[in-house]
Coordinates of C-alpha atoms and ligand atoms in Angstrom, one line a residue:
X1 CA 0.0 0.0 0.0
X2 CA 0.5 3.3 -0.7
X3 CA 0.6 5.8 2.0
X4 CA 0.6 9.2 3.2
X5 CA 1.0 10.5 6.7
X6 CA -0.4 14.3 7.0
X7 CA 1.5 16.2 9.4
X8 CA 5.0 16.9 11.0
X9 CA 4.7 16.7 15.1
X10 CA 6.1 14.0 17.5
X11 CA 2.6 12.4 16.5
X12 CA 3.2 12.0 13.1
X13 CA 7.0 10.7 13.5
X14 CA 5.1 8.2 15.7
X15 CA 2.4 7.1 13.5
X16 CA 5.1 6.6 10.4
X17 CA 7.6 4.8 12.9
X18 CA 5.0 2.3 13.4
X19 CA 3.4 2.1 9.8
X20 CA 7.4 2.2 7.9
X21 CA 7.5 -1.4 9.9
X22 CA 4.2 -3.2 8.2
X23 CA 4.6 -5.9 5.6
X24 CA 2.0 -4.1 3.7
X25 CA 3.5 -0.7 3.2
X26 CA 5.3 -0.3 -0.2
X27 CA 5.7 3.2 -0.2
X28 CA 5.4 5.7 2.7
X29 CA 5.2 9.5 2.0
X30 CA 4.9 12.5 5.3
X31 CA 3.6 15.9 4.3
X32 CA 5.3 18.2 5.3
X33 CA 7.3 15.6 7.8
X34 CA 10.2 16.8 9.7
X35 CA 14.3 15.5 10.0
X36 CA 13.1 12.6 12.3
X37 CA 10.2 11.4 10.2
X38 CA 12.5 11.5 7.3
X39 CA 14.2 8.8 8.4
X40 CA 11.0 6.4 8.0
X41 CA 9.1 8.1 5.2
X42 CA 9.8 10.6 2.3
X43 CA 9.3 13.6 3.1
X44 CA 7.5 16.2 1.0
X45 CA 7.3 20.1 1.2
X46 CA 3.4 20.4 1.5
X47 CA 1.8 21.4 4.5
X48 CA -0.8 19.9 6.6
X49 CA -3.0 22.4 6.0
X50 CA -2.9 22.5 2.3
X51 CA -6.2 21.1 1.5
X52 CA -6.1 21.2 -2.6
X53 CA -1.8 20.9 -2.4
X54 CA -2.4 17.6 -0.5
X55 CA -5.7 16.3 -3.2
X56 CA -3.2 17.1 -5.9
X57 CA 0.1 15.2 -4.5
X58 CA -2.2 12.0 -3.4
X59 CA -3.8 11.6 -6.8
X60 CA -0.1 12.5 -8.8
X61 CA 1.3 9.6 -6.4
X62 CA -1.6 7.4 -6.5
X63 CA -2.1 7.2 -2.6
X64 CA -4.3 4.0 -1.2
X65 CA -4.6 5.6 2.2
X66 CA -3.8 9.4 3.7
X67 CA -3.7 9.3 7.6
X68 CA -4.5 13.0 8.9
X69 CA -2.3 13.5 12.1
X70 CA -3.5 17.3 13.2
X71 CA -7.0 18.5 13.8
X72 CA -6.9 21.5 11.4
X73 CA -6.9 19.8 7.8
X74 CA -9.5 17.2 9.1
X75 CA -11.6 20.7 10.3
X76 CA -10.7 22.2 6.5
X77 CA -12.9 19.5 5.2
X78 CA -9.6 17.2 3.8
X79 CA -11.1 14.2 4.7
X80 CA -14.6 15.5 2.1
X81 CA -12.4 17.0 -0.4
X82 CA -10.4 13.5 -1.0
X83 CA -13.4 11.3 -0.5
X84 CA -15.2 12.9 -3.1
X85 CA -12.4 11.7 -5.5
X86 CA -12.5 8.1 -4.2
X87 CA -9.1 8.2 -2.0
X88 CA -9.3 6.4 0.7
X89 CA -8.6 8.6 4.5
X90 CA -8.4 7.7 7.9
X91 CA -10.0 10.8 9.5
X92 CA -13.7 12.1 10.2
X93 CA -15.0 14.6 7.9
X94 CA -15.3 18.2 8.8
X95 CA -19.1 18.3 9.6
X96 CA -17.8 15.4 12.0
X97 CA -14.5 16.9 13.2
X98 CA -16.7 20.1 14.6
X99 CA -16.9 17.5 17.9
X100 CA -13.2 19.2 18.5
X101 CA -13.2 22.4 16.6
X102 CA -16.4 23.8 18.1
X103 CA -17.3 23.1 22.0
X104 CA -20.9 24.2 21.0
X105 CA -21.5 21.5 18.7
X106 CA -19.8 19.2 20.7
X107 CA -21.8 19.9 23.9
X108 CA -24.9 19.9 22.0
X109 CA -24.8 16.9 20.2
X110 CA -24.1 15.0 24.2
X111 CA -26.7 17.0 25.6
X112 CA -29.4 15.7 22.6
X113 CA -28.2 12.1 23.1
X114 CA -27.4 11.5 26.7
X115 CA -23.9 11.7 26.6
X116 CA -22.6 12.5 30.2
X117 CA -21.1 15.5 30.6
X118 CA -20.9 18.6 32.9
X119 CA -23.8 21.0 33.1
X120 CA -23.5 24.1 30.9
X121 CA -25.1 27.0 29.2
X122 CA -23.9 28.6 25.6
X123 CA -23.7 32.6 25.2
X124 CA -22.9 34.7 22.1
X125 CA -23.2 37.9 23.9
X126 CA -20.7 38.9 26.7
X127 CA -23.1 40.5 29.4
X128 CA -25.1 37.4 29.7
X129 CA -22.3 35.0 30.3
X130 CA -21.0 37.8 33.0
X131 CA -24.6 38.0 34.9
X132 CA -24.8 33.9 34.7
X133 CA -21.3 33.6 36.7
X134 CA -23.0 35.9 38.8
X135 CA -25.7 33.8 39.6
X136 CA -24.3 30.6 39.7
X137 CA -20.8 31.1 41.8
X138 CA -17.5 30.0 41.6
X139 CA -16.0 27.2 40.8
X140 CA -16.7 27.7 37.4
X141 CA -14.9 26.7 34.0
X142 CA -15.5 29.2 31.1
X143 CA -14.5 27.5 27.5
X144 CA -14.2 29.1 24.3
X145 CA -16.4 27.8 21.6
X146 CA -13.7 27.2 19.0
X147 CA -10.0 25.9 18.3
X148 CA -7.5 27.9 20.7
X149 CA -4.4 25.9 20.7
X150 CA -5.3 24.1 24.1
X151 CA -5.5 27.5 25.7
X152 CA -9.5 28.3 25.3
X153 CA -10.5 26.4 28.6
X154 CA -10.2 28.4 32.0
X155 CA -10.9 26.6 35.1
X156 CA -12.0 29.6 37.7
X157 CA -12.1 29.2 41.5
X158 CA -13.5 32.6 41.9
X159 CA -16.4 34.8 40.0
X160 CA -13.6 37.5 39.5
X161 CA -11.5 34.9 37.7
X162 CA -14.7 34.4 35.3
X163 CA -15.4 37.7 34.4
X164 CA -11.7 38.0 33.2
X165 CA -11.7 34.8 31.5
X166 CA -15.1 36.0 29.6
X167 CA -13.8 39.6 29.2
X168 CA -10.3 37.9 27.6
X169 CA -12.0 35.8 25.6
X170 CA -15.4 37.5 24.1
X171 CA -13.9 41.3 24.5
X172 CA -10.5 41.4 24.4
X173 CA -10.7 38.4 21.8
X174 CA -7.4 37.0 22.8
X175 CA -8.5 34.1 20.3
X176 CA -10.2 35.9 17.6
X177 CA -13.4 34.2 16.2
X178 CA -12.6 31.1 18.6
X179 CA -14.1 33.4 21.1
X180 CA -17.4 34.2 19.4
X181 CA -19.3 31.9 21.9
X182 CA -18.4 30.8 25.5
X183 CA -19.6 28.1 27.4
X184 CA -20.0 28.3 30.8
X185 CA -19.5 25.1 32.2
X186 CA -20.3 23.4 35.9
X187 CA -16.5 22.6 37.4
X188 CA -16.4 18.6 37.6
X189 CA -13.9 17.0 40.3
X190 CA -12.2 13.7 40.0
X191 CA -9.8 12.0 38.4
X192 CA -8.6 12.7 34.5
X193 CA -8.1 10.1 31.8
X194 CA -8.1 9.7 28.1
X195 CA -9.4 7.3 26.0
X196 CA -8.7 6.4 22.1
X197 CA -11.1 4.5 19.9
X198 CA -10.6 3.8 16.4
X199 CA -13.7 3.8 14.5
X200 CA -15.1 3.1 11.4
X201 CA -18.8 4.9 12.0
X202 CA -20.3 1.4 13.0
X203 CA -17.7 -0.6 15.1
X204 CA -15.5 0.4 18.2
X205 CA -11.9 -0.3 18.8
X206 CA -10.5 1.4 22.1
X207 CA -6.8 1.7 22.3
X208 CA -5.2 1.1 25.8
X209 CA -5.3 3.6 28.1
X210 CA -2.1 6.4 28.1
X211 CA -2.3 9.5 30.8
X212 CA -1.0 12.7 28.9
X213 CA 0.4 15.0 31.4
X214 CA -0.4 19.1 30.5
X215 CA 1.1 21.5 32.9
X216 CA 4.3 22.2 32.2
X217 CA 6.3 22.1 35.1
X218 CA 6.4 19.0 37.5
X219 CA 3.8 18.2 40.1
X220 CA 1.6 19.5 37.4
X221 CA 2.4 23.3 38.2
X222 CA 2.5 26.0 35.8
X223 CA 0.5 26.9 32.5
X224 CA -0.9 24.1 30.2
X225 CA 1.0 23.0 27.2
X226 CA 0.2 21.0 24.2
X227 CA 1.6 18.0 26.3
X228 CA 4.8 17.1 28.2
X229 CA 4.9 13.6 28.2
X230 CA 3.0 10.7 28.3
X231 CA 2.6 6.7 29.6
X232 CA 0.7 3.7 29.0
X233 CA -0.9 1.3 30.5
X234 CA -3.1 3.6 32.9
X235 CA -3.2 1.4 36.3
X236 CA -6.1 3.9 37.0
X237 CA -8.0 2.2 34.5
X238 CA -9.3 -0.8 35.4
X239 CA -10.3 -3.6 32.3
X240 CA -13.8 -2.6 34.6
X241 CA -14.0 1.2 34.1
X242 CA -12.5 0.9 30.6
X243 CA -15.5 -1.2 30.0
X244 CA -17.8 1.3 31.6
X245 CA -16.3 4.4 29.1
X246 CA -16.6 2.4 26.1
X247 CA -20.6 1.3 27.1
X248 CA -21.5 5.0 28.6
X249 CA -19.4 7.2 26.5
X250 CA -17.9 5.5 23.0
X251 CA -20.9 3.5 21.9
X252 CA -23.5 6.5 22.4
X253 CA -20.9 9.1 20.9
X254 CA -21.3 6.6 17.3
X255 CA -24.8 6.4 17.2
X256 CA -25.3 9.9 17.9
X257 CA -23.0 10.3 14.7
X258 CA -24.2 7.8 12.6
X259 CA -28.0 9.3 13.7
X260 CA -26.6 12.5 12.5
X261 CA -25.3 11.6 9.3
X262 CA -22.2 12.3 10.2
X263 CA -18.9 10.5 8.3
X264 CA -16.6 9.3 11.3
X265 CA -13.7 7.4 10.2
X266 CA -11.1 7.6 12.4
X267 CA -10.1 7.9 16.1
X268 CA -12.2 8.6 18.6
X269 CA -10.6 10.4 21.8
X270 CA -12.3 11.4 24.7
X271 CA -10.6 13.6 27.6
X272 CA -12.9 12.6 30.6
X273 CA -13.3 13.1 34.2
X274 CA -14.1 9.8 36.3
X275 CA -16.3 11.1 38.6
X276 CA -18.1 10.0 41.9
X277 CA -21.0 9.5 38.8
X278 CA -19.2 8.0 36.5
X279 CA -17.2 8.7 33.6
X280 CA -17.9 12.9 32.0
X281 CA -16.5 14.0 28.8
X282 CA -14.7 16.9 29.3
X283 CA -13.7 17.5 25.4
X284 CA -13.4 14.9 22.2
X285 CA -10.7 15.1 19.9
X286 CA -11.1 14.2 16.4
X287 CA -7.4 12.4 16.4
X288 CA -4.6 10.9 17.9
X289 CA -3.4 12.6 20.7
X290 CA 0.2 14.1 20.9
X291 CA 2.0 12.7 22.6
X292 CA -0.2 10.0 23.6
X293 CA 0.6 8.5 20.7
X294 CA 4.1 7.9 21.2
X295 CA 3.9 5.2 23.8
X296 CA 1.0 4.1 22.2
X297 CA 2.9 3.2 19.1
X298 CA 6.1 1.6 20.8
X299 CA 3.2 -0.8 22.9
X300 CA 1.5 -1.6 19.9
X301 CA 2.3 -5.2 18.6
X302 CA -0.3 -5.8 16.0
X303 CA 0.5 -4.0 12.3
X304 CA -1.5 -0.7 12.6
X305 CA -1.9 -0.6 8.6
X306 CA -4.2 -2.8 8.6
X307 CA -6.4 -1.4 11.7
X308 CA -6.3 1.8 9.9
X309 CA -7.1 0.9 6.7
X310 CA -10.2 -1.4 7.8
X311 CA -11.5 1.8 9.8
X312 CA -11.6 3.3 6.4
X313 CA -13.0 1.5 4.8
X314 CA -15.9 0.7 7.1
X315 CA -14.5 -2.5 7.7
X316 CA -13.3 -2.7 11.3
X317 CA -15.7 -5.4 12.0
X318 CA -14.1 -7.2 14.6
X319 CA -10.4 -6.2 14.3
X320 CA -8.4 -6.2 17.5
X321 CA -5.1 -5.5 18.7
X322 CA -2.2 -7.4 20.2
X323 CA -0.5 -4.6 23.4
X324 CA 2.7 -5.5 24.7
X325 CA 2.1 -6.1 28.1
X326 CA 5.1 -4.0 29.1
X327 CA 4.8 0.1 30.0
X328 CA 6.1 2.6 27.6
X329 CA 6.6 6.5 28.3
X330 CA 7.6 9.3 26.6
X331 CA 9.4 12.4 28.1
X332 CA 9.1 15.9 25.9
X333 CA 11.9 18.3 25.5
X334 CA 11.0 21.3 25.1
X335 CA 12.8 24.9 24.0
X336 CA 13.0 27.4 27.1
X337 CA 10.0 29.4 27.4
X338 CA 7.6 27.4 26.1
X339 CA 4.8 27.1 26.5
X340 CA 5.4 31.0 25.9
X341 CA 7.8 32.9 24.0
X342 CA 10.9 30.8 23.4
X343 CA 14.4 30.6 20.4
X344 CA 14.1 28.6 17.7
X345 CA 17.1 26.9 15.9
X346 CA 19.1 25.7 18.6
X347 CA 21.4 22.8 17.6
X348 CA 20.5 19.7 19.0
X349 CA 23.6 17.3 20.3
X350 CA 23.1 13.4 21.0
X351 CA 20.6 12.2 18.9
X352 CA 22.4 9.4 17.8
X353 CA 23.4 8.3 20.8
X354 CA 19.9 8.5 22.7
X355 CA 18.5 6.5 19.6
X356 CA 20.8 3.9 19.4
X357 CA 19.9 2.8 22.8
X358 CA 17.9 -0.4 23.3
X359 CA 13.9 -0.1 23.4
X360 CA 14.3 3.8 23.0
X361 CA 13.1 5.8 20.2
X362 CA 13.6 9.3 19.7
X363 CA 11.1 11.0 18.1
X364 CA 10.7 14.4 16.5
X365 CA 8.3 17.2 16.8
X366 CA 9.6 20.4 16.5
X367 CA 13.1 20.0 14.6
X368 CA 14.5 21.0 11.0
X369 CA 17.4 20.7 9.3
X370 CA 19.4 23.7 8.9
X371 CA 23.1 23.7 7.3
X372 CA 22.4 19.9 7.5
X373 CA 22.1 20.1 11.4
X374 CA 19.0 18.7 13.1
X375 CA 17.9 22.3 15.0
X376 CA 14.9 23.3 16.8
X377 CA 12.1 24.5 15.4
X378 CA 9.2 24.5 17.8
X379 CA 7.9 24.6 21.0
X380 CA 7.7 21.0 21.8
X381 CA 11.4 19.6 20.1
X382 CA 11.4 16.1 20.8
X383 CA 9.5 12.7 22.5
X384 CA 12.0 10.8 24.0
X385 CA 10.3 7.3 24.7
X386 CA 10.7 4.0 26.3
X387 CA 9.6 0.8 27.0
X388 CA 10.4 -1.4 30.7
X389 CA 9.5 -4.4 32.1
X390 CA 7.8 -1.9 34.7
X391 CA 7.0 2.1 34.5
X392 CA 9.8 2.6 36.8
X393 CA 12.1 0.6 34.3
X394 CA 10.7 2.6 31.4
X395 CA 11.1 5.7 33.2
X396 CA 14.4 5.1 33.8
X397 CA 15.6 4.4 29.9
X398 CA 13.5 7.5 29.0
X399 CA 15.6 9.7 31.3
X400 CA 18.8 8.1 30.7
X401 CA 18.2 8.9 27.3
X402 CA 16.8 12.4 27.7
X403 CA 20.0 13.1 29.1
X404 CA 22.3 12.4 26.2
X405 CA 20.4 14.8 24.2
X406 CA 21.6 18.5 24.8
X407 CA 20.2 22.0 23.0
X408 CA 20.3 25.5 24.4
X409 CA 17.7 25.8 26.8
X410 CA 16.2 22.6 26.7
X411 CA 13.4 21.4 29.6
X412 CA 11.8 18.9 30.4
X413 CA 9.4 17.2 33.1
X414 CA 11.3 15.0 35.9
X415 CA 8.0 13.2 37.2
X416 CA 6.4 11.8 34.0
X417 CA 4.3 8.7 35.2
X418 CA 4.1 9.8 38.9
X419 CA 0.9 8.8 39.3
X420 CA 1.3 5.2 37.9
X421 CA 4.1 5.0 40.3
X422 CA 2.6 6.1 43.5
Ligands
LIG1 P1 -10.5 20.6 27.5 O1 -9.6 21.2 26.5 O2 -11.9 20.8 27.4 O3 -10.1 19.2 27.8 O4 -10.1 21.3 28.9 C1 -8.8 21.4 29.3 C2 -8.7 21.1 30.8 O5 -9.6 21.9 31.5 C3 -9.1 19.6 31.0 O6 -8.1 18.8 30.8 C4 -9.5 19.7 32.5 O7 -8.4 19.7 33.3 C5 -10.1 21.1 32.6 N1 -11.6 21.1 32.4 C6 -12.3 21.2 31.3 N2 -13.6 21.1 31.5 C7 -13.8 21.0 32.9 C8 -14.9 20.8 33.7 N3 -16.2 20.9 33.3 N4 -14.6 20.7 35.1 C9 -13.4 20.7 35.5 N5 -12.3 20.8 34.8 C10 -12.5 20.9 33.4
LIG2 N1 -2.2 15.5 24.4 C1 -3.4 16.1 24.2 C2 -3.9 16.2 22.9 O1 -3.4 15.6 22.0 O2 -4.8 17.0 22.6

């Protein structure tokens, strides 16, 4: 088969890690890829979110399958522009993808069909949302309706906090049109998880269970980032409460697409909070999660080609996946100052080294080549991950490997997988 990978993040490098090692593959392509990724695929100077530049280089290449990594080409309507010329896509179409890019859609479609999740109320006009806070009290989370880069969502312990969040976001309009609705949103307590399900619209495949970790300083202190590591298995999440998500939150989720009309090819992933009621989506994204993914992909044993491709197709029928029982984690580095301002185009020292080490891979996110140098390029730079006979042991070749790898100002978390270690 014939395949391209849409995208260039630690994600991607993942995804095309995994896929460069099926039987099936005879050609792999990455748009736009990155130094790491080019080590797997062929990289090719298109971006992800050229819609018609990617329909023109999958039909010129004869592509059997394009897997859509990021959430913005599958909200530009890739996914309908390259089904409509019979190429097959692993990715929901944009109507469908609206479950990530707008929080309004999203909450309205769990509301219609039961889908638990926390109390809230939509507004388009700024006063309203300001005398509602007033009214209910604090806590309180205020969301933006549309895609902010992970920063849209403002959990407030006070009313004060509220009205600034709904002043930033609906007067201020620190995220432009993402800020044209709020929600305001009943503050849920418990314990976080996220789930993945591959789908094909009619069947359900749930990945194993990986904890992303989004703060970005340790003991989960300081502002939220895109992600700073990852691990997999989630002791958290019992074979009994994974049960319980996939009946109260996956299979509802489907039929309320499929009673919608909606095209969902793809994966599923729900950020929930397990609560003294149960399971409560907090948000669904409309892909894999970075860098989720990561550990995912160094657990996985089965070939993921095929999984993919079925899912496409509408074939997932009763596919299922082989895990290696062992834990897997991945560390980020990321440049100083992120997940503010921060240097790009650091050199980046070690990379070898780190990679050559057993049951490590080193994979890219925010690198380039410049002067034939692997530099930085991005706020999150690399996914350094692991796999141990125990999280401890993974941990341990994660961090050993982290710390062959040198650039100017790197960071990273000390304490990813705490909480499967406590
Ligand atoms: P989201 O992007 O919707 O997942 O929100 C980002 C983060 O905000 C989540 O990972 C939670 O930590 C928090 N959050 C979102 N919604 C709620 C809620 N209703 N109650 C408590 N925390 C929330
Ligand atoms: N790691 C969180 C996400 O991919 O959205």
């Amino acid at each position: 088969m014939r395949i391209l990978v849409v995208g260039g993040g630690g994600r991607e490098h993942a995804l095309a890690w995994k896929i460069a090692q099926s039987p099936l593959l005879t050609k792999l392509y990455c748009a736009p890829g990155n130094p790491g990724i080019a080590e797997v695929a062929e990289c090719v100077p298109v971006n992800a979110d050229d819609v018609m530049g990617l329909v023109l280089f999958t039909r010129e290449k004869k592509i059997d399958l394009v897997v859509v990594g990021p959430e913005d080409p599958l909200a530009q309507g890739l996914t309908d522009e390259l089904v409509t010329r019979g190429v097959r896509v692993f990715g929901p179409s944009a109507a469908a993808a609206a479950l990530e890019s707008s929080k309004v859609f999203a909450k309205r479609l769990m509301h219609k069909h039961d889908i638990p999740t926390a109390q809230f109320r939509i507004f388009d006009q700024a006063h309203d949302a300001h005398d509602h806070v007033e009214r209910i009290g604090a806590p309180v989370v205020v969301k933006a309706d549309g895609l902010a880069k992970g920063k849209g969502v403002i959990v407030c312990s006070t009313v004060a906090e509220a009205h600034t969040a709904i002043r930033e976001i609906m007067e201020v309009r620190v995220f432009g049109k993402a800020g044209d609705r709020v929600l305001v949103e009943e503050c849920l307590r418990g314990e976080e998880v996220s789930i993945l399900a591959v789908t094909d619209g009619k069947s359900i495949l749930a990945l194993e269970p990986a904890q992303d970790h989004k703060r970005i300083f340790d003991n989960d202190e300081g502002p939220n980032t895109g992600g700073m590591g990852a691990y997999s298995p989630v002791p958290r999440v019992t074979p009994g409460l994974a049960a319980e998500i996939e009946r109260r939150v996956f299979v509802p989720t489907i039929h309320a697409l499929r009673r919608e009309g909606l095209r969902y090819q793809g994966v599923l992933y729900a950020g929930l909070m397990i609560t003294r009621n149960g399971p409560q989506v907090l948000e669904y994204n409309v892909r894999f999660g970075d860098p989720e993914t990561q550990p995912l992909m160094m657990r996985m044993k089965s070939d993921l080609l095929p999984i993919l491709a079925a899912a496409a197709e509408g074939k997932l029928g009763h596919s299922a996946i082989e895990w290696d029982p062992r834990p897997a984690i991945c560390v980020v580095m990321a440049s100083g100052g992120y997940p503010g301002d921060y240097e790009k185009k650091k050199p980046i020292e070690g990379l070898d080294r780190a990679a050559r080490l057993p049951d490590v891979a080193v994979f890219h996110a925010g690198t380039t080549l410049s002067d034939g140098k692997v530099v930085t390029s991005g706020g999150r730079v690399l996914g350094v991950t692991a796999i141990g006979r125990t999280i401890a042991e993974a941990r341990e070749k994660a961090y050993h490997a982290a710390g062959l790898i040198h650039f100017d100002g790197a960071q990273y978390r000390k304490d990813i997988g705490h909480r499967a270690l406590a």
